[in-house]
PDB file of C-alpha atoms and ligand atoms in Angstrom:
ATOM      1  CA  UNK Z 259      66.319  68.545 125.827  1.00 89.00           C
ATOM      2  CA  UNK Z 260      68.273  71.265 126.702  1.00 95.00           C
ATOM      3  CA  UNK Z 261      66.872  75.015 127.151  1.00 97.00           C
ATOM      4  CA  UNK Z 262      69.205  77.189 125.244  1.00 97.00           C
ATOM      5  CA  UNK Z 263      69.318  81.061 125.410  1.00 96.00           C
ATOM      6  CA  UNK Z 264      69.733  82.496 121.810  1.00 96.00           C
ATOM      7  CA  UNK Z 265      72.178  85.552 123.170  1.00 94.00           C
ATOM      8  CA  UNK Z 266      69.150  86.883 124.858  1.00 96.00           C
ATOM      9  CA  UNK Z 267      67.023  87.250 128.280  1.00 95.00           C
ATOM     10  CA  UNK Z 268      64.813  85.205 129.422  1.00 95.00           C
ATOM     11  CA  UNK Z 269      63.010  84.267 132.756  1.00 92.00           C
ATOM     12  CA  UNK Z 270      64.090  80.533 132.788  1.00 95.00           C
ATOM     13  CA  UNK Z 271      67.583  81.688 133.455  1.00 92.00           C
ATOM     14  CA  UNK Z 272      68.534  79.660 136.251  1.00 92.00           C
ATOM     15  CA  UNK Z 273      70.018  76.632 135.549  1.00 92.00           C
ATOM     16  CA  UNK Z 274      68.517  73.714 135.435  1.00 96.00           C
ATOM     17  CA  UNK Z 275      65.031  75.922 135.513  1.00 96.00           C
ATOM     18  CA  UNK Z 276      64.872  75.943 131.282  1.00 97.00           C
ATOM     19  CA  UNK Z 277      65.251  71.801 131.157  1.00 98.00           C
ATOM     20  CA  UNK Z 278      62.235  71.248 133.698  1.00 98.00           C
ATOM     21  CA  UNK Z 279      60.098  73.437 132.223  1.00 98.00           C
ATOM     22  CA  UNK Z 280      60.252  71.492 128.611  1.00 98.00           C
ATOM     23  CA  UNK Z 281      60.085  68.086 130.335  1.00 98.00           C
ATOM     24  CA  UNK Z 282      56.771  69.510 131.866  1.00 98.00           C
ATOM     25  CA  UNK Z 283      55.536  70.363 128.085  1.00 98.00           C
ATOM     26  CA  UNK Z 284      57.195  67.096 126.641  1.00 97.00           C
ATOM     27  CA  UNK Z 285      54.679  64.996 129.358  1.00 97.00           C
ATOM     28  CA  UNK Z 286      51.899  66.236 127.168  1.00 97.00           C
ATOM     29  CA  UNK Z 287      52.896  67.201 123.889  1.00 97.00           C
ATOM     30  CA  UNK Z 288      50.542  69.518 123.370  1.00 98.00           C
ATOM     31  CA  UNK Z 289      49.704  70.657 119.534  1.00 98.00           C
ATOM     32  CA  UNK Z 290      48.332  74.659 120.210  1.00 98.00           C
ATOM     33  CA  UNK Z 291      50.482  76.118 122.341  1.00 98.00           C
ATOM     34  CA  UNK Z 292      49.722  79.765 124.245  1.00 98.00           C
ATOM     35  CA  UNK Z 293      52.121  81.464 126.056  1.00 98.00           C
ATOM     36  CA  UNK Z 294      51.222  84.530 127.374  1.00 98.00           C
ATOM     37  CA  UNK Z 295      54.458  86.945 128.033  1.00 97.00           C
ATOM     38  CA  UNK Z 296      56.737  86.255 125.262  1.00 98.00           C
ATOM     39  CA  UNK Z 297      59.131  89.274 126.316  1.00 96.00           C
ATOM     40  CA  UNK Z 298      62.876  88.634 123.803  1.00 97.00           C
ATOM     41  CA  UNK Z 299      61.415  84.835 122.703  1.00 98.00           C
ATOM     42  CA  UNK Z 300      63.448  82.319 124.012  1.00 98.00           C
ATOM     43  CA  UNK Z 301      61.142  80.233 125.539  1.00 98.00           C
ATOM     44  CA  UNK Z 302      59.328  80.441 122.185  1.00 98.00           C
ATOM     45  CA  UNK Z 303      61.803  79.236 120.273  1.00 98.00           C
ATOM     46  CA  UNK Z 304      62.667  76.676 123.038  1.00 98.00           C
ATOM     47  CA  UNK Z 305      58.911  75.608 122.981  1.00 98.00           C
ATOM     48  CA  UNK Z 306      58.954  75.725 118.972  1.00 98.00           C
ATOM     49  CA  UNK Z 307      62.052  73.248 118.798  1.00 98.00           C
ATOM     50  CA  UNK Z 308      60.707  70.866 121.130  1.00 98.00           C
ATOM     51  CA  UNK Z 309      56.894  70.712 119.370  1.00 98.00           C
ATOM     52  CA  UNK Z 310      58.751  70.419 115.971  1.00 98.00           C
ATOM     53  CA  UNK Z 311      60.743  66.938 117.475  1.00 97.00           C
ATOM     54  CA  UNK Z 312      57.440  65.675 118.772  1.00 97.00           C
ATOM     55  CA  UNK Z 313      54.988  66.651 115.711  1.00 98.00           C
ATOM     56  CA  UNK Z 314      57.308  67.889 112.890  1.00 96.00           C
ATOM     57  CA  UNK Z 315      55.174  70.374 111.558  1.00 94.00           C
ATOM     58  CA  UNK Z 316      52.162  69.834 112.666  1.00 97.00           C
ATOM     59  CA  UNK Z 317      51.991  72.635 115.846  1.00 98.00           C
ATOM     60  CA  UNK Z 318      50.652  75.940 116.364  1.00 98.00           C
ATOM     61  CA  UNK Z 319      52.478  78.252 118.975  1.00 98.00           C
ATOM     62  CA  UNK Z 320      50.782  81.562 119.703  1.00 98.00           C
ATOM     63  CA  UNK Z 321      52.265  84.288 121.626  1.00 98.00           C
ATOM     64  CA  UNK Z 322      50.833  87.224 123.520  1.00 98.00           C
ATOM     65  CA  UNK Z 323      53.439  89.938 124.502  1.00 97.00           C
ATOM     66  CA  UNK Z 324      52.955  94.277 125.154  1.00 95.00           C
ATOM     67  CA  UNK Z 325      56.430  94.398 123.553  1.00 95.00           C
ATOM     68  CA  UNK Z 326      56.182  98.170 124.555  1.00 89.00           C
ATOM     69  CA  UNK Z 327      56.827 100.006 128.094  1.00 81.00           C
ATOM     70  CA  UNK Z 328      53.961 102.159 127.549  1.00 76.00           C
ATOM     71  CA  UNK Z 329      52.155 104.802 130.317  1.00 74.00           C
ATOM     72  CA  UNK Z 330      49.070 102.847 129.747  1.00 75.00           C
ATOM     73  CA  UNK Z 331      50.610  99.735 130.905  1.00 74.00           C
ATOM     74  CA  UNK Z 332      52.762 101.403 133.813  1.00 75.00           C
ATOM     75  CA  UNK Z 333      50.947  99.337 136.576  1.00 74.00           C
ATOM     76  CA  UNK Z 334      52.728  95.932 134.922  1.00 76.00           C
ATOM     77  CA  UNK Z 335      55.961  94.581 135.785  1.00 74.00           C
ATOM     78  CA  UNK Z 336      58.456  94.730 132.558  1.00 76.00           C
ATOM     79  CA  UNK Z 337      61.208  93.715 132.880  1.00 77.00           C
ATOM     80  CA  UNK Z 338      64.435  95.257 132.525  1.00 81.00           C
ATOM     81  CA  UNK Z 339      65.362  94.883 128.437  1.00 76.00           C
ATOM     82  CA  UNK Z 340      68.612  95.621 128.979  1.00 80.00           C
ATOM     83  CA  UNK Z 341      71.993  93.690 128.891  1.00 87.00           C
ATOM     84  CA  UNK Z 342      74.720  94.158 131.315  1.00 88.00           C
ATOM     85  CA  UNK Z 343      76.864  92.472 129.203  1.00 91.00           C
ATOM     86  CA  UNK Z 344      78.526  94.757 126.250  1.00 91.00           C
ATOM     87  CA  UNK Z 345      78.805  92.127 123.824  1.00 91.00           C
ATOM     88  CA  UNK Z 346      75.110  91.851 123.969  1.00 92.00           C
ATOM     89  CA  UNK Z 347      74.346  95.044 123.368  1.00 91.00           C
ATOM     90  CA  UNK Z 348      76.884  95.989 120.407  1.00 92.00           C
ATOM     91  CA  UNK Z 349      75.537  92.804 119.007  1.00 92.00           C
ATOM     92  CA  UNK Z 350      71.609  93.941 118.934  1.00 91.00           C
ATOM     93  CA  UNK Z 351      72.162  97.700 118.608  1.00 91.00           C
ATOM     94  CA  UNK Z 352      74.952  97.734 115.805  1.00 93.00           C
ATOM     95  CA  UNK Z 353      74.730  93.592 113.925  1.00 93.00           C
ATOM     96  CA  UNK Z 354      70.942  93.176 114.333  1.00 92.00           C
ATOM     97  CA  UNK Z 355      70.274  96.475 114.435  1.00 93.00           C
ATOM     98  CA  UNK Z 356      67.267  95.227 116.382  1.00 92.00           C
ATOM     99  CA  UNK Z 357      65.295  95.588 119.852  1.00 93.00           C
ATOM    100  CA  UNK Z 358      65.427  92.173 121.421  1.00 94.00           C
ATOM    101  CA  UNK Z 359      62.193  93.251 122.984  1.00 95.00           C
ATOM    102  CA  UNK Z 360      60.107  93.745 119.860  1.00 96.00           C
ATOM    103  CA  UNK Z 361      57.478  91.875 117.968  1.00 97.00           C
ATOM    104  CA  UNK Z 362      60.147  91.897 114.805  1.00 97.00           C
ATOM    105  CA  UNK Z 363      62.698  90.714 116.839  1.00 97.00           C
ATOM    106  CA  UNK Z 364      60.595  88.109 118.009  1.00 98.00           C
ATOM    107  CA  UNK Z 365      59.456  86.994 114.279  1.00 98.00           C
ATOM    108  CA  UNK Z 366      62.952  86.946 113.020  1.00 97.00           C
ATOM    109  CA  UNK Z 367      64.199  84.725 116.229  1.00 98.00           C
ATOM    110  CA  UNK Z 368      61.224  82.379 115.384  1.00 98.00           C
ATOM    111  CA  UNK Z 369      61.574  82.874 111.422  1.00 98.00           C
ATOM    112  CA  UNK Z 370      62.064  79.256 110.667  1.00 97.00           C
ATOM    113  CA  UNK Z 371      58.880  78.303 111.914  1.00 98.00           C
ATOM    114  CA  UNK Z 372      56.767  81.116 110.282  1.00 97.00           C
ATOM    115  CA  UNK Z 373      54.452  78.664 109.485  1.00 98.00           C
ATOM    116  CA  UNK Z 374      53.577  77.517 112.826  1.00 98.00           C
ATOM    117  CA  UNK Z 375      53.780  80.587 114.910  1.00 98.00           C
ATOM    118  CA  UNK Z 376      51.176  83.438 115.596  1.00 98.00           C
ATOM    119  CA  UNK Z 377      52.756  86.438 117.921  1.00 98.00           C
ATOM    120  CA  UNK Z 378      49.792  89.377 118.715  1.00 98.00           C
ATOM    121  CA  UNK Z 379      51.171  92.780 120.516  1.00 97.00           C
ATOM    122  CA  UNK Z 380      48.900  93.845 122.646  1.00 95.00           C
ATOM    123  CA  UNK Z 381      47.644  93.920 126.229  1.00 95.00           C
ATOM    124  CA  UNK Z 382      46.262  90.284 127.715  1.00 97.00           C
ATOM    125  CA  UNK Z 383      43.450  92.033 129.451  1.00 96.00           C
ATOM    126  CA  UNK Z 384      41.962  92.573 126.195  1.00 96.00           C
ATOM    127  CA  UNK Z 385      43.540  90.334 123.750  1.00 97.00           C
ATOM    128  CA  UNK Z 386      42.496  87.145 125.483  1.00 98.00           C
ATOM    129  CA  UNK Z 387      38.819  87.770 124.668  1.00 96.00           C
ATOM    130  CA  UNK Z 388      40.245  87.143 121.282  1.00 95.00           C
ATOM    131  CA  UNK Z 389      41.725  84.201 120.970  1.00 97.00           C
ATOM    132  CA  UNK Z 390      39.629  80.968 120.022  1.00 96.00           C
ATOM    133  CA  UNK Z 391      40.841  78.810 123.317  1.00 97.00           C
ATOM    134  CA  UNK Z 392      38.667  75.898 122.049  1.00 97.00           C
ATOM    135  CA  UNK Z 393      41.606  74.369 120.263  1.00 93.00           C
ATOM    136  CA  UNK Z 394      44.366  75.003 123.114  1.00 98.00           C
ATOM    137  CA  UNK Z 395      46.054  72.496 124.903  1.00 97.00           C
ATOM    138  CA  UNK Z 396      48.526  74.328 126.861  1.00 98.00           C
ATOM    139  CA  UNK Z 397      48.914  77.433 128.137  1.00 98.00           C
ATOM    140  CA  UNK Z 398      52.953  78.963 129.692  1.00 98.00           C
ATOM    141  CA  UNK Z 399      51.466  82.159 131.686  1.00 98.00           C
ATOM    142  CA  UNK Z 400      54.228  84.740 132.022  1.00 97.00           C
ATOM    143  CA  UNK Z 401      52.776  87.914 131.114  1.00 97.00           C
ATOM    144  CA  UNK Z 402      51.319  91.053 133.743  1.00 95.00           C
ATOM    145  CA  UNK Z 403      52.115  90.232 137.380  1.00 94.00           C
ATOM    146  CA  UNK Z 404      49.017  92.130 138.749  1.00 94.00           C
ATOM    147  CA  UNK Z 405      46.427  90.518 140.703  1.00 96.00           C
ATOM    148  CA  UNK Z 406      43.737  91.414 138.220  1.00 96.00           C
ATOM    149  CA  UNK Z 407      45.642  91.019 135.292  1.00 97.00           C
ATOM    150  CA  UNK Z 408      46.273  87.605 136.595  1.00 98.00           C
ATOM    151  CA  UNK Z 409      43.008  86.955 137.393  1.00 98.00           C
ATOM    152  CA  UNK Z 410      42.083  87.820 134.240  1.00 98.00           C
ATOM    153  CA  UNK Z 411      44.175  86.140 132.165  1.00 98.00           C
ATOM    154  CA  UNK Z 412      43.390  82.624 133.860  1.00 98.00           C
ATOM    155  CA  UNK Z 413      39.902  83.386 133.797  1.00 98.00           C
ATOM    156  CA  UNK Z 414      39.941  83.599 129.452  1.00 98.00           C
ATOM    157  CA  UNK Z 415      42.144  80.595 129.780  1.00 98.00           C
ATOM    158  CA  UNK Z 416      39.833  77.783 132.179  1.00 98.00           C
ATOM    159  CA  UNK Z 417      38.633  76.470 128.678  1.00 98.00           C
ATOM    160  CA  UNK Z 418      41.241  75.086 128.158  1.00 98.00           C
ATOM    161  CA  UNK Z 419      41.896  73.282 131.480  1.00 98.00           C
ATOM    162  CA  UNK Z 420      38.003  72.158 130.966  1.00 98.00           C
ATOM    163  CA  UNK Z 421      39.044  70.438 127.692  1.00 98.00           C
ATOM    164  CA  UNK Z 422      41.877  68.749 129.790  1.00 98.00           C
ATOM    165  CA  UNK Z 423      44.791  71.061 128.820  1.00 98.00           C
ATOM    166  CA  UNK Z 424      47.111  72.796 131.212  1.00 98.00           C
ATOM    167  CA  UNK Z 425      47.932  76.491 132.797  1.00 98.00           C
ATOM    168  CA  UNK Z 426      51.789  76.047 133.811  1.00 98.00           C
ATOM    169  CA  UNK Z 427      51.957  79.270 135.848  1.00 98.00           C
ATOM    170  CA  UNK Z 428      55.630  80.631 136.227  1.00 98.00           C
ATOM    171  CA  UNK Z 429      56.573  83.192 139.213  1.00 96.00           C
ATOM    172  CA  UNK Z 430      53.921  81.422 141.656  1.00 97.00           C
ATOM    173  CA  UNK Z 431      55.604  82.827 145.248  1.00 94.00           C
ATOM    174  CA  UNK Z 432      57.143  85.664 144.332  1.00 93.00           C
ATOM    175  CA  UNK Z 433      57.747  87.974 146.540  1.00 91.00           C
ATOM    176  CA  UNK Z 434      57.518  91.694 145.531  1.00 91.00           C
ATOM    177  CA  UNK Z 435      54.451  89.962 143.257  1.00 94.00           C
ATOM    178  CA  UNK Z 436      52.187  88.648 145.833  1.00 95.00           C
ATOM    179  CA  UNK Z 437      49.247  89.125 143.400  1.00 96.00           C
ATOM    180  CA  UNK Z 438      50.101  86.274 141.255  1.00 97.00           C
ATOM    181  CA  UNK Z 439      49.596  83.740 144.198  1.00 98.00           C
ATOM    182  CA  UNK Z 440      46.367  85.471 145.517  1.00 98.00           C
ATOM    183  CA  UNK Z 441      45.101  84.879 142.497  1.00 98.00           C
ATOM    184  CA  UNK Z 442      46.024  81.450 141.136  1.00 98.00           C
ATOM    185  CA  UNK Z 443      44.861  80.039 144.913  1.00 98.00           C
ATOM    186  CA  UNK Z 444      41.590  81.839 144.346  1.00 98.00           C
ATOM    187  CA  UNK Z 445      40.953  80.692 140.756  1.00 98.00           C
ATOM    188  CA  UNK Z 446      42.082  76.958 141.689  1.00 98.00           C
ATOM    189  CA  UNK Z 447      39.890  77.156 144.744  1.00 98.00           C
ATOM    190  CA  UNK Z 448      36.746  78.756 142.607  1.00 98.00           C
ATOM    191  CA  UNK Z 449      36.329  76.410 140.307  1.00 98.00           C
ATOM    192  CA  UNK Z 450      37.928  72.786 142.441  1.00 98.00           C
ATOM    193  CA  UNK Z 451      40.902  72.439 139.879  1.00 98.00           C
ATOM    194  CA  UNK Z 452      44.118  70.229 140.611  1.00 98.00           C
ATOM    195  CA  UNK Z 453      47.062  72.565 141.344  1.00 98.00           C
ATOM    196  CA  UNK Z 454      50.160  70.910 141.843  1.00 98.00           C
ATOM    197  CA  UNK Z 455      53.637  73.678 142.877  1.00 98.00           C
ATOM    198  CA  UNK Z 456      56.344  72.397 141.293  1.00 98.00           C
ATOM    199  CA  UNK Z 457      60.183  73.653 141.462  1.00 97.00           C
ATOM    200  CA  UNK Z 458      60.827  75.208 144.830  1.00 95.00           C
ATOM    201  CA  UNK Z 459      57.371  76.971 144.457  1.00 95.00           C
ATOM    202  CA  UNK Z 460      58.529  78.583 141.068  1.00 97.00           C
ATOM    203  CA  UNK Z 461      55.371  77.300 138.889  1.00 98.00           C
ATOM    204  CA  UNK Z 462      52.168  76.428 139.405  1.00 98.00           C
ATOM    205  CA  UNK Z 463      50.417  73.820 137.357  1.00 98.00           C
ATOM    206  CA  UNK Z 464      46.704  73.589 136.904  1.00 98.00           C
ATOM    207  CA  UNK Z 465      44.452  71.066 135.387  1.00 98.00           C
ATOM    208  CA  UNK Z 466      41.173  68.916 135.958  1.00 97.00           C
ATOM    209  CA  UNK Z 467      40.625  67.219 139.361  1.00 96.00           C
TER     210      UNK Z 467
HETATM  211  C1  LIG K1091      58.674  87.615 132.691  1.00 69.79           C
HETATM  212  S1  LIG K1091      58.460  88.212 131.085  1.00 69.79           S
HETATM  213  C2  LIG K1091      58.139  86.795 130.111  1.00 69.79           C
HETATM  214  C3  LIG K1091      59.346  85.925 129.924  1.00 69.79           C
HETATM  215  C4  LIG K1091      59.186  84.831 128.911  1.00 69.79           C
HETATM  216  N1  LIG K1091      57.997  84.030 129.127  1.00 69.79           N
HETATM  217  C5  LIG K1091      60.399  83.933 128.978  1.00 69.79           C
HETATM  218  O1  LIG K1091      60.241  82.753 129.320  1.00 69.79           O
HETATM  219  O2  LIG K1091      61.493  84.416 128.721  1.00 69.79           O
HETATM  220  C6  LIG K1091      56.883  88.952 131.217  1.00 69.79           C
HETATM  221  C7  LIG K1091      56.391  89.550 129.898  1.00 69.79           C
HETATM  222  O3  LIG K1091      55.001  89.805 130.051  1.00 69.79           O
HETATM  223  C8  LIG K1091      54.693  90.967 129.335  1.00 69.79           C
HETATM  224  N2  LIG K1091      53.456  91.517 129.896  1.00 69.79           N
HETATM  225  C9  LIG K1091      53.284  92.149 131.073  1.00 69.79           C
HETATM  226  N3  LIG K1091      52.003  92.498 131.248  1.00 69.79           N
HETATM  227  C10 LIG K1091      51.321  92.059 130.148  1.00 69.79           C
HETATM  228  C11 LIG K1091      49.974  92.130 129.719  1.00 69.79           C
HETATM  229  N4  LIG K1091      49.037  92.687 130.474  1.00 69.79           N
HETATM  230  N5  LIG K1091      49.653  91.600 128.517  1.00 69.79           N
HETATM  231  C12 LIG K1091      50.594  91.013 127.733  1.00 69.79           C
HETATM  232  N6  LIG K1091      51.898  90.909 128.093  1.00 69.79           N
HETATM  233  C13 LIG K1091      52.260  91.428 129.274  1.00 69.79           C
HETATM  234  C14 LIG K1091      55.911  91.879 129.481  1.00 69.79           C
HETATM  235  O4  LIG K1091      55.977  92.756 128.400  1.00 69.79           O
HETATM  236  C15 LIG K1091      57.057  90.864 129.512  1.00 69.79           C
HETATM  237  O5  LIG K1091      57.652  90.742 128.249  1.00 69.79           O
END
């Protein structure tokens, strides 16, 4: 299936990167989808076409974003919300009169599945806590790139990797966020999960030994 873009940013840019990732998700057609870091919303509505070819309507995708530079959350990495191309930003600014990076933006992108989709602003370190992982198959984690945050995040997640699901990790060895590493490798390591680094060491994807 291919990833497509929706005139916006996203992280699976690079091509090719966009079509792996969904053939990942199609192997196990998951039914309650998390992804944590939703930023503009294209790999939500990416994630939202494919679950609607595999289970019609029967699919939940929920998605965790700040959707706000804020002074609070200064010590995450945001990133940049702007275009460099003009087109884009007449388009959003003057047509959708909208902020690409915005929970409304977001809704409206994913407006024909309003049904199936639950989008919370707020900060991971203290909306995971939240969320009933019980029912959670699959997890995209693309949100804070700080160790702790990290840590955090797959920490409120292992349920769901002890009920068989899957963490898909994206940004595994990057290098001006060596956090995200340190702490995937310790969490694996802690608690003797499978971690297999897929894509030129771009994701990392945990489940059960
Ligand atoms: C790399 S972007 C996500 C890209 C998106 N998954 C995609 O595929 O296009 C990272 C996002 O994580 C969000 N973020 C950073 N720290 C966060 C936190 N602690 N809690 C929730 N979201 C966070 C940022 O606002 C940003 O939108």
């Amino acid at each position: 299936m291919r990833y497509k873009k929706y005139f916006r940013k996203t992280s699976l840019k690079q091509k090719g990167d966009g079509e792996f990732f969904l053939e990942e998700i199609k192997k196990k057609n998951p039914k309650i989808f998390l992804e944590v870091g939703v930023f503009h919303g294209v790999t939500a509505r990416n994630i939202c076409e494919l679950l609607t070819k595999i289970h019609d309507n029967d699919f939940k995708y929920i998605g965790l974003d700040l959707f706000e530079k804020s002074d609070e959350n200064k010590s995450e990495i945001i990133p940049n919300t702007n275009f460099s191309n003009p087109f884009k930003q007449i388009y959003f600014k003057y047509i959708k009169r909208q902020d690409p990076y915005s929970i409304d933006a977001v809704k409206d992108l994913l407006k024909k599945f309003k049904d199936n989709i639950h989008l919370i602003k707020g900060n991971s370190n203290i909306v995971l806590k939240k969320i009933d992982m019980s029912k959670v198959d699959y997890v995209f984690l693309d949100g804070g790139h700080d160790y702790n945050t990290v840590k955090n995040d797959l920490e409120r997640c292992s349920e769901v990797i002890d009920n068989n699901g899957t963490i898909l990790c994206d940004d595994y060895n990057l290098s001006y966020a060596p956090g995200v590493k340190k702490a995937i490798d310790e969490f694996v390591k802690d608690n003797s999960y499978n971690c297999e680094i897929l894509r030129n060491n771009r994701f990392a994807k945990i489940e059960k030994k």
